[in-house]
Amino acid sequence: MGDSTERTDRLREEQRTDISMAHRMQRFVEALQLRITKRLADYEPETRFQVDEWERPGGGGGRTAVIEGGDVFEKGGVNTSAVHGELPARMAKALEVEQAPFFATGLSLVVHPRSPYVPTVHANFRYFALGEDLMDPDDQWFGGGADLTPYYPTLQDAQHFHRVWKDVCDTHSQVADYEAFKQQCDEYFYLSHRKEARGIGGLFYDYLRGEPERTFHFSRDAGRAFLRSYLPILERHKDRSYGERERRYQTHRRGRYVEFNLLFDRGTKFGIETDGRTESILMSLPPEVHWSYDWTPEPDTPEARAQWFFTARDWLELDEEDAPSVMEA
């Protein structure tokens, strides 16, 4: 056991000299895409993922896998990209770096279930490098995370989701800090114009520089943890019956999701600024959504109680009696 632990620690510290970190990360996200789409497809025997491979005019491309109109997944996408070229001046300014050749690769996924009782989920894992030589980049960093956007939240779901990510961070404590990454997630996925959170958070990290081997292993384990963070929640609620009221509330709350992605999301902005594929960039938007003027839920309804969850909280420290009951028996 000791030898195995020492070998793992060594692999996290020693940089490989036979392949660049850029291409190791690219290979990982492409493999992860296949793993996730294969598992999600198990829930939709009659509906298949549509897979498109695309090329970016300035260099590189990607693979978009989208599922629509399923019994469980109303819309979902698991996308990978690996793009390169000269970093646009506007992006260099936004990233606070010098304009230079860049390489960026990552996986981004969004799942919008049909049932209002199953949360929407988002995750991404990415790598960015600057410089001509990818074996010895001038600068490189990792980013990523995952967050859950329920419509009818439960403390059980919130705690399961956060516990998975805390366990991953604790395993890689030399480069990952759950408390810090949770706080960054709460701050990032905040709708300042609404003064509420998009969902119940998760973790978010960006610009992780230094110790690339350790950070790569953390990002790899985080990516692999996605399915166990989400599928138990999906299984718990996917067969619950619902009516028009619940569906209407779901499409109302999806409006918050759209507002965030179009107003604040960094990935959306990066994709547009670097001439990414528009269909892939906007894949994250839900298929049906509505806005009602100055709508508020009726008091003492599940929809009104759900609002309690859209404030950042220390989910793992709460007990069942601390949270309101949103799901009706």
CSV table of N, CA, C and O in Angstrom, one decimal, residues 221-311:
chain,number,residue,atom,x,y,z
A,221,ASP,N,-9.9,13.3,-11.9
A,221,ASP,CA,-10.8,12.6,-11.0
A,221,ASP,C,-12.1,13.3,-10.8
A,221,ASP,O,-13.1,12.7,-10.6
A,222,ALA,N,-12.0,14.7,-10.9
A,222,ALA,CA,-13.3,15.4,-10.8
A,222,ALA,C,-14.2,15.1,-12.0
A,222,ALA,O,-15.4,14.9,-11.9
A,223,GLY,N,-13.6,15.0,-13.2
A,223,GLY,CA,-14.4,14.7,-14.4
A,223,GLY,C,-15.0,13.3,-14.2
A,223,GLY,O,-16.2,13.1,-14.6
A,224,ARG,N,-14.3,12.4,-13.7
A,224,ARG,CA,-14.8,11.0,-13.6
A,224,ARG,C,-15.8,10.9,-12.5
A,224,ARG,O,-16.6,10.0,-12.4
A,225,ALA,N,-15.9,11.9,-11.6
A,225,ALA,CA,-16.8,11.9,-10.5
A,225,ALA,C,-18.2,12.4,-10.9
A,225,ALA,O,-19.2,12.3,-10.1
A,226,PHE,N,-18.3,13.0,-12.1
A,226,PHE,CA,-19.5,13.6,-12.5
A,226,PHE,C,-20.7,12.7,-12.4
A,226,PHE,O,-21.8,13.0,-11.8
A,227,LEU,N,-20.6,11.5,-13.0
A,227,LEU,CA,-21.7,10.5,-13.0
A,227,LEU,C,-22.2,10.2,-11.6
A,227,LEU,O,-23.4,10.1,-11.4
A,228,ARG,N,-21.3,9.9,-10.7
A,228,ARG,CA,-21.7,9.6,-9.4
A,228,ARG,C,-22.2,10.7,-8.6
A,228,ARG,O,-22.9,10.6,-7.6
A,229,SER,N,-22.0,12.0,-9.0
A,229,SER,CA,-22.5,13.1,-8.4
A,229,SER,C,-24.0,13.3,-8.8
A,229,SER,O,-24.8,13.9,-8.0
A,230,TYR,N,-24.3,12.9,-10.0
A,230,TYR,CA,-25.6,13.3,-10.6
A,230,TYR,C,-26.6,12.1,-10.7
A,230,TYR,O,-27.8,12.2,-10.5
A,231,LEU,N,-26.1,10.9,-11.1
A,231,LEU,CA,-27.0,9.9,-11.5
A,231,LEU,C,-27.9,9.4,-10.3
A,231,LEU,O,-29.1,9.1,-10.4
A,232,PRO,N,-27.4,9.3,-9.0
A,232,PRO,CA,-28.3,9.0,-7.9
A,232,PRO,C,-29.4,10.0,-7.7
A,232,PRO,O,-30.5,9.5,-7.4
A,233,ILE,N,-29.2,11.2,-8.0
A,233,ILE,CA,-30.3,12.2,-7.9
A,233,ILE,C,-31.3,12.0,-9.0
A,233,ILE,O,-32.5,12.1,-8.8
A,234,LEU,N,-30.8,11.8,-10.2
A,234,LEU,CA,-31.7,11.4,-11.4
A,234,LEU,C,-32.5,10.2,-11.1
A,234,LEU,O,-33.7,10.2,-11.3
A,235,GLU,N,-31.9,9.2,-10.6
A,235,GLU,CA,-32.6,7.9,-10.3
A,235,GLU,C,-33.7,8.2,-9.2
A,235,GLU,O,-34.8,7.6,-9.3
A,236,ARG,N,-33.4,9.0,-8.3
A,236,ARG,CA,-34.3,9.3,-7.1
A,236,ARG,C,-35.6,9.9,-7.6
A,236,ARG,O,-36.7,9.7,-7.0
A,237,HIS,N,-35.6,10.7,-8.6
A,237,HIS,CA,-36.8,11.5,-9.0
A,237,HIS,C,-37.3,11.4,-10.4
A,237,HIS,O,-38.4,11.9,-10.6
A,238,LYS,N,-36.7,10.7,-11.2
A,238,LYS,CA,-37.1,10.6,-12.7
A,238,LYS,C,-38.5,10.0,-12.9
A,238,LYS,O,-39.1,10.4,-13.9
A,239,ASP,N,-39.0,9.2,-12.0
A,239,ASP,CA,-40.2,8.5,-12.2
A,239,ASP,C,-41.4,9.2,-11.4
A,239,ASP,O,-42.5,8.7,-11.4
A,240,ARG,N,-41.1,10.3,-10.8
A,240,ARG,CA,-42.2,11.0,-10.0
A,240,ARG,C,-43.2,11.6,-11.0
A,240,ARG,O,-42.8,12.2,-12.0
A,241,SER,N,-44.4,11.5,-10.7
A,241,SER,CA,-45.4,12.1,-11.5
A,241,SER,C,-45.5,13.6,-11.3
A,241,SER,O,-45.2,14.1,-10.2
A,242,TYR,N,-45.9,14.4,-12.3
A,242,TYR,CA,-46.0,15.8,-12.2
A,242,TYR,C,-47.0,16.3,-13.1
A,242,TYR,O,-47.5,15.6,-14.0
A,243,GLY,N,-47.5,17.6,-12.9
A,243,GLY,CA,-48.5,18.1,-13.7
A,243,GLY,C,-48.1,19.4,-14.4
A,243,GLY,O,-46.9,19.8,-14.4
A,244,GLU,N,-49.1,20.2,-14.9
A,244,GLU,CA,-48.8,21.4,-15.6
A,244,GLU,C,-48.2,22.5,-14.7
A,244,GLU,O,-47.4,23.3,-15.1
A,245,ARG,N,-48.7,22.5,-13.4
A,245,ARG,CA,-48.1,23.5,-12.5
A,245,ARG,C,-46.6,23.3,-12.3
A,245,ARG,O,-45.9,24.3,-12.4
A,246,GLU,N,-46.2,22.1,-12.1
A,246,GLU,CA,-44.8,21.9,-11.9
A,246,GLU,C,-44.0,22.2,-13.2
A,246,GLU,O,-42.9,22.7,-13.2
A,247,ARG,N,-44.6,21.8,-14.3
A,247,ARG,CA,-43.9,22.1,-15.6
A,247,ARG,C,-43.8,23.6,-15.8
A,247,ARG,O,-42.7,24.0,-16.3
A,248,ARG,N,-44.8,24.3,-15.5
A,248,ARG,CA,-44.8,25.7,-15.7
A,248,ARG,C,-43.7,26.4,-14.8
A,248,ARG,O,-43.0,27.3,-15.3
A,249,TYR,N,-43.6,25.9,-13.6
A,249,TYR,CA,-42.6,26.4,-12.7
A,249,TYR,C,-41.2,26.1,-13.2
A,249,TYR,O,-40.2,26.9,-13.2
A,250,GLN,N,-41.0,24.9,-13.7
A,250,GLN,CA,-39.7,24.5,-14.3
A,250,GLN,C,-39.3,25.5,-15.4
A,250,GLN,O,-38.1,25.9,-15.5
A,251,THR,N,-40.2,25.8,-16.4
A,251,THR,CA,-39.8,26.6,-17.5
A,251,THR,C,-39.6,28.1,-17.0
A,251,THR,O,-38.8,28.8,-17.6
A,252,HIS,N,-40.3,28.4,-15.9
A,252,HIS,CA,-40.0,29.8,-15.3
A,252,HIS,C,-38.6,29.8,-14.8
A,252,HIS,O,-37.8,30.8,-15.1
A,253,ARG,N,-38.2,28.8,-14.0
A,253,ARG,CA,-36.9,28.8,-13.4
A,253,ARG,C,-35.8,28.6,-14.4
A,253,ARG,O,-34.7,29.1,-14.3
A,254,ARG,N,-36.1,28.0,-15.5
A,254,ARG,CA,-35.1,27.9,-16.6
A,254,ARG,C,-34.8,29.2,-17.2
A,254,ARG,O,-33.7,29.4,-17.7
A,255,GLY,N,-35.7,30.2,-17.0
A,255,GLY,CA,-35.3,31.5,-17.5
A,255,GLY,C,-34.1,32.1,-16.8
A,255,GLY,O,-33.3,32.8,-17.3
A,256,ARG,N,-34.0,31.7,-15.5
A,256,ARG,CA,-32.8,32.2,-14.7
A,256,ARG,C,-31.5,31.6,-15.4
A,256,ARG,O,-30.5,32.2,-15.4
A,257,TYR,N,-31.6,30.3,-15.8
A,257,TYR,CA,-30.5,29.7,-16.4
A,257,TYR,C,-30.1,30.4,-17.7
A,257,TYR,O,-28.9,30.6,-17.9
A,258,VAL,N,-31.0,30.7,-18.5
A,258,VAL,CA,-30.7,31.5,-19.7
A,258,VAL,C,-30.1,32.8,-19.4
A,258,VAL,O,-29.1,33.2,-20.1
A,259,GLU,N,-30.7,33.5,-18.5
A,259,GLU,CA,-30.1,34.8,-18.1
A,259,GLU,C,-28.6,34.7,-17.7
A,259,GLU,O,-27.8,35.6,-18.2
A,260,PHE,N,-28.3,33.8,-16.9
A,260,PHE,CA,-26.9,33.6,-16.5
A,260,PHE,C,-26.0,33.3,-17.7
A,260,PHE,O,-25.0,34.0,-17.9
A,261,ASN,N,-26.4,32.3,-18.6
A,261,ASN,CA,-25.5,31.9,-19.6
A,261,ASN,C,-25.3,33.0,-20.7
A,261,ASN,O,-24.2,33.2,-21.2
A,262,LEU,N,-26.3,33.9,-20.9
A,262,LEU,CA,-26.1,34.9,-21.9
A,262,LEU,C,-25.5,36.2,-21.3
A,262,LEU,O,-24.9,37.0,-22.1
A,263,LEU,N,-25.7,36.4,-20.0
A,263,LEU,CA,-25.2,37.6,-19.4
A,263,LEU,C,-23.8,37.5,-18.8
A,263,LEU,O,-23.0,38.4,-18.9
A,264,PHE,N,-23.5,36.3,-18.2
A,264,PHE,CA,-22.3,36.2,-17.4
A,264,PHE,C,-21.4,35.1,-17.7
A,264,PHE,O,-20.2,35.2,-17.3
A,265,ASP,N,-21.8,34.1,-18.4
A,265,ASP,CA,-21.0,32.8,-18.5
A,265,ASP,C,-19.7,33.1,-19.3
A,265,ASP,O,-19.7,33.6,-20.4
A,266,ARG,N,-18.6,32.8,-18.7
A,266,ARG,CA,-17.3,33.0,-19.3
A,266,ARG,C,-17.0,32.1,-20.5
A,266,ARG,O,-16.4,32.5,-21.5
A,267,GLY,N,-17.5,30.8,-20.4
A,267,GLY,CA,-17.3,29.9,-21.5
A,267,GLY,C,-18.1,30.4,-22.7
A,267,GLY,O,-17.6,30.3,-23.9
A,268,THR,N,-19.3,30.9,-22.6
A,268,THR,CA,-20.0,31.5,-23.7
A,268,THR,C,-19.2,32.6,-24.4
A,268,THR,O,-19.1,32.7,-25.6
A,269,LYS,N,-18.7,33.5,-23.5
A,269,LYS,CA,-18.0,34.6,-24.1
A,269,LYS,C,-16.7,34.2,-24.7
A,269,LYS,O,-16.4,34.7,-25.8
A,270,PHE,N,-16.0,33.2,-24.1
A,270,PHE,CA,-14.8,32.8,-24.8
A,270,PHE,C,-15.0,32.1,-26.1
A,270,PHE,O,-14.3,32.4,-27.1
A,271,GLY,N,-16.1,31.3,-26.2
A,271,GLY,CA,-16.4,30.6,-27.4
A,271,GLY,C,-16.7,31.6,-28.5
A,271,GLY,O,-16.3,31.4,-29.7
A,272,ILE,N,-17.5,32.6,-28.2
A,272,ILE,CA,-17.9,33.6,-29.2
A,272,ILE,C,-16.7,34.4,-29.6
A,272,ILE,O,-16.5,34.7,-30.8
A,273,GLU,N,-15.9,34.8,-28.7
A,273,GLU,CA,-14.7,35.7,-29.0
A,273,GLU,C,-13.7,34.9,-29.8
A,273,GLU,O,-12.9,35.6,-30.5
A,274,THR,N,-13.6,33.6,-29.7
A,274,THR,CA,-12.5,32.9,-30.4
A,274,THR,C,-13.1,32.2,-31.6
A,274,THR,O,-12.5,31.2,-32.1
A,275,ASP,N,-14.3,32.6,-32.1
A,275,ASP,CA,-14.9,32.0,-33.3
A,275,ASP,C,-15.2,30.6,-33.2
A,275,ASP,O,-15.0,29.8,-34.1
A,276,GLY,N,-15.7,30.2,-32.0
A,276,GLY,CA,-16.1,28.8,-31.8
A,276,GLY,C,-17.4,28.5,-32.5
A,276,GLY,O,-18.0,29.4,-33.1
A,277,ARG,N,-17.8,27.3,-32.5
A,277,ARG,CA,-19.0,26.9,-33.2
A,277,ARG,C,-20.3,27.3,-32.4
A,277,ARG,O,-20.5,26.9,-31.3
A,278,THR,N,-21.0,28.2,-33.0
A,278,THR,CA,-22.2,28.8,-32.3
A,278,THR,C,-23.2,27.8,-31.8
A,278,THR,O,-23.7,27.9,-30.7
A,279,GLU,N,-23.5,26.8,-32.6
A,279,GLU,CA,-24.4,25.7,-32.2
A,279,GLU,C,-24.0,25.0,-31.0
A,279,GLU,O,-24.8,24.7,-30.1
A,280,SER,N,-22.7,24.8,-30.9
A,280,SER,CA,-22.1,24.1,-29.7
A,280,SER,C,-22.1,25.0,-28.5
A,280,SER,O,-22.4,24.6,-27.4
A,281,ILE,N,-21.8,26.3,-28.7
A,281,ILE,CA,-21.7,27.2,-27.6
A,281,ILE,C,-23.1,27.4,-27.0
A,281,ILE,O,-23.2,27.4,-25.7
A,282,LEU,N,-24.1,27.5,-27.8
A,282,LEU,CA,-25.5,27.8,-27.3
A,282,LEU,C,-26.3,26.5,-27.0
A,282,LEU,O,-27.5,26.6,-26.7
A,283,MET,N,-25.6,25.4,-27.2
A,283,MET,CA,-26.3,24.1,-26.8
A,283,MET,C,-26.8,24.1,-25.4
A,283,MET,O,-27.8,23.4,-25.1
A,284,SER,N,-26.2,24.8,-24.5
A,284,SER,CA,-26.5,24.8,-23.1
A,284,SER,C,-27.9,25.3,-22.8
A,284,SER,O,-28.4,25.1,-21.7
A,285,LEU,N,-28.5,26.1,-23.7
A,285,LEU,CA,-29.8,26.7,-23.5
A,285,LEU,C,-30.9,25.7,-23.5
A,285,LEU,O,-30.9,24.7,-24.3
A,286,PRO,N,-31.9,25.8,-22.5
A,286,PRO,CA,-32.9,24.8,-22.5
A,286,PRO,C,-33.9,24.9,-23.7
A,286,PRO,O,-34.0,26.0,-24.3
A,287,PRO,N,-34.6,23.8,-24.0
A,287,PRO,CA,-35.5,23.8,-25.2
A,287,PRO,C,-36.8,24.6,-25.0
A,287,PRO,O,-37.3,25.2,-25.9
A,288,GLU,N,-37.3,24.7,-23.8
A,288,GLU,CA,-38.5,25.4,-23.5
A,288,GLU,C,-38.3,26.3,-22.2
A,288,GLU,O,-37.8,25.8,-21.2
A,289,VAL,N,-38.7,27.5,-22.3
A,289,VAL,CA,-38.5,28.4,-21.2
A,289,VAL,C,-39.5,29.6,-21.4
A,289,VAL,O,-40.0,29.8,-22.5
A,290,HIS,N,-39.9,30.2,-20.3
A,290,HIS,CA,-40.8,31.4,-20.4
A,290,HIS,C,-40.5,32.4,-19.3
A,290,HIS,O,-39.9,32.0,-18.2
A,291,TRP,N,-40.8,33.6,-19.5
A,291,TRP,CA,-40.8,34.7,-18.6
A,291,TRP,C,-42.1,35.3,-18.4
A,291,TRP,O,-42.8,35.6,-19.4
A,292,SER,N,-42.6,35.4,-17.1
A,292,SER,CA,-43.8,36.1,-16.8
A,292,SER,C,-43.5,37.3,-16.1
A,292,SER,O,-42.7,37.3,-15.1
A,293,TYR,N,-44.2,38.4,-16.4
A,293,TYR,CA,-43.9,39.7,-15.8
A,293,TYR,C,-44.2,39.7,-14.3
A,293,TYR,O,-45.3,39.4,-13.8
A,294,ASP,N,-43.1,40.0,-13.5
A,294,ASP,CA,-43.2,40.2,-12.1
A,294,ASP,C,-43.9,39.0,-11.4
A,294,ASP,O,-44.7,39.2,-10.4
A,295,TRP,N,-43.5,37.8,-11.8
A,295,TRP,CA,-44.2,36.6,-11.2
A,295,TRP,C,-43.6,36.3,-9.8
A,295,TRP,O,-42.4,36.3,-9.6
A,296,THR,N,-44.5,35.9,-8.9
A,296,THR,CA,-44.0,35.4,-7.6
A,296,THR,C,-44.9,34.2,-7.2
A,296,THR,O,-46.1,34.2,-7.5
A,297,PRO,N,-44.3,33.2,-6.6
A,297,PRO,CA,-45.1,32.0,-6.2
A,297,PRO,C,-46.1,32.4,-5.1
A,297,PRO,O,-45.9,33.3,-4.3
A,298,GLU,N,-47.2,31.6,-5.0
A,298,GLU,CA,-48.1,31.8,-3.9
A,298,GLU,C,-47.5,31.4,-2.6
A,298,GLU,O,-46.7,30.4,-2.6
A,299,PRO,N,-47.8,32.1,-1.5
A,299,PRO,CA,-47.2,31.7,-0.2
A,299,PRO,C,-47.5,30.3,0.2
A,299,PRO,O,-48.6,29.7,-0.2
A,300,ASP,N,-46.6,29.7,0.9
A,300,ASP,CA,-46.7,28.4,1.4
A,300,ASP,C,-47.0,27.3,0.4
A,300,ASP,O,-47.8,26.4,0.6
A,301,THR,N,-46.4,27.4,-0.7
A,301,THR,CA,-46.5,26.4,-1.8
A,301,THR,C,-45.1,25.8,-2.0
A,301,THR,O,-44.1,26.4,-1.5
A,302,PRO,N,-45.0,24.7,-2.6
A,302,PRO,CA,-43.6,24.1,-2.9
A,302,PRO,C,-42.7,25.1,-3.6
A,302,PRO,O,-41.5,25.2,-3.4
A,303,GLU,N,-43.3,25.8,-4.5
A,303,GLU,CA,-42.6,26.8,-5.3
A,303,GLU,C,-42.0,27.9,-4.4
A,303,GLU,O,-40.9,28.4,-4.6
A,304,ALA,N,-42.8,28.4,-3.5
A,304,ALA,CA,-42.4,29.4,-2.6
A,304,ALA,C,-41.3,28.9,-1.6
A,304,ALA,O,-40.3,29.6,-1.4
A,305,ARG,N,-41.5,27.7,-1.2
A,305,ARG,CA,-40.5,27.1,-0.2
A,305,ARG,C,-39.1,26.8,-1.0
A,305,ARG,O,-38.1,26.8,-0.4
A,306,ALA,N,-39.2,26.6,-2.3
A,306,ALA,CA,-38.0,26.3,-3.0
A,306,ALA,C,-37.0,27.5,-3.0
A,306,ALA,O,-35.8,27.3,-3.1
A,307,GLN,N,-37.6,28.7,-2.9
A,307,GLN,CA,-36.7,29.9,-2.9
A,307,GLN,C,-35.7,29.9,-1.8
A,307,GLN,O,-34.6,30.4,-2.0
A,308,TRP,N,-36.0,29.2,-0.7
A,308,TRP,CA,-35.0,29.1,0.4
A,308,TRP,C,-33.7,28.5,-0.1
A,308,TRP,O,-32.6,28.9,0.4
A,309,PHE,N,-33.7,27.6,-1.0
A,309,PHE,CA,-32.5,26.9,-1.5
A,309,PHE,C,-31.7,27.8,-2.4
A,309,PHE,O,-30.5,27.5,-2.6
A,310,PHE,N,-32.2,28.9,-2.9
A,310,PHE,CA,-31.5,29.7,-3.9
A,310,PHE,C,-30.7,30.8,-3.2
A,310,PHE,O,-30.6,31.9,-3.7
A,311,THR,N,-30.1,30.5,-2.0
A,311,THR,CA,-29.2,31.3,-1.3
A,311,THR,C,-28.0,30.4,-0.9
A,311,THR,O,-28.3,29.2,-0.5
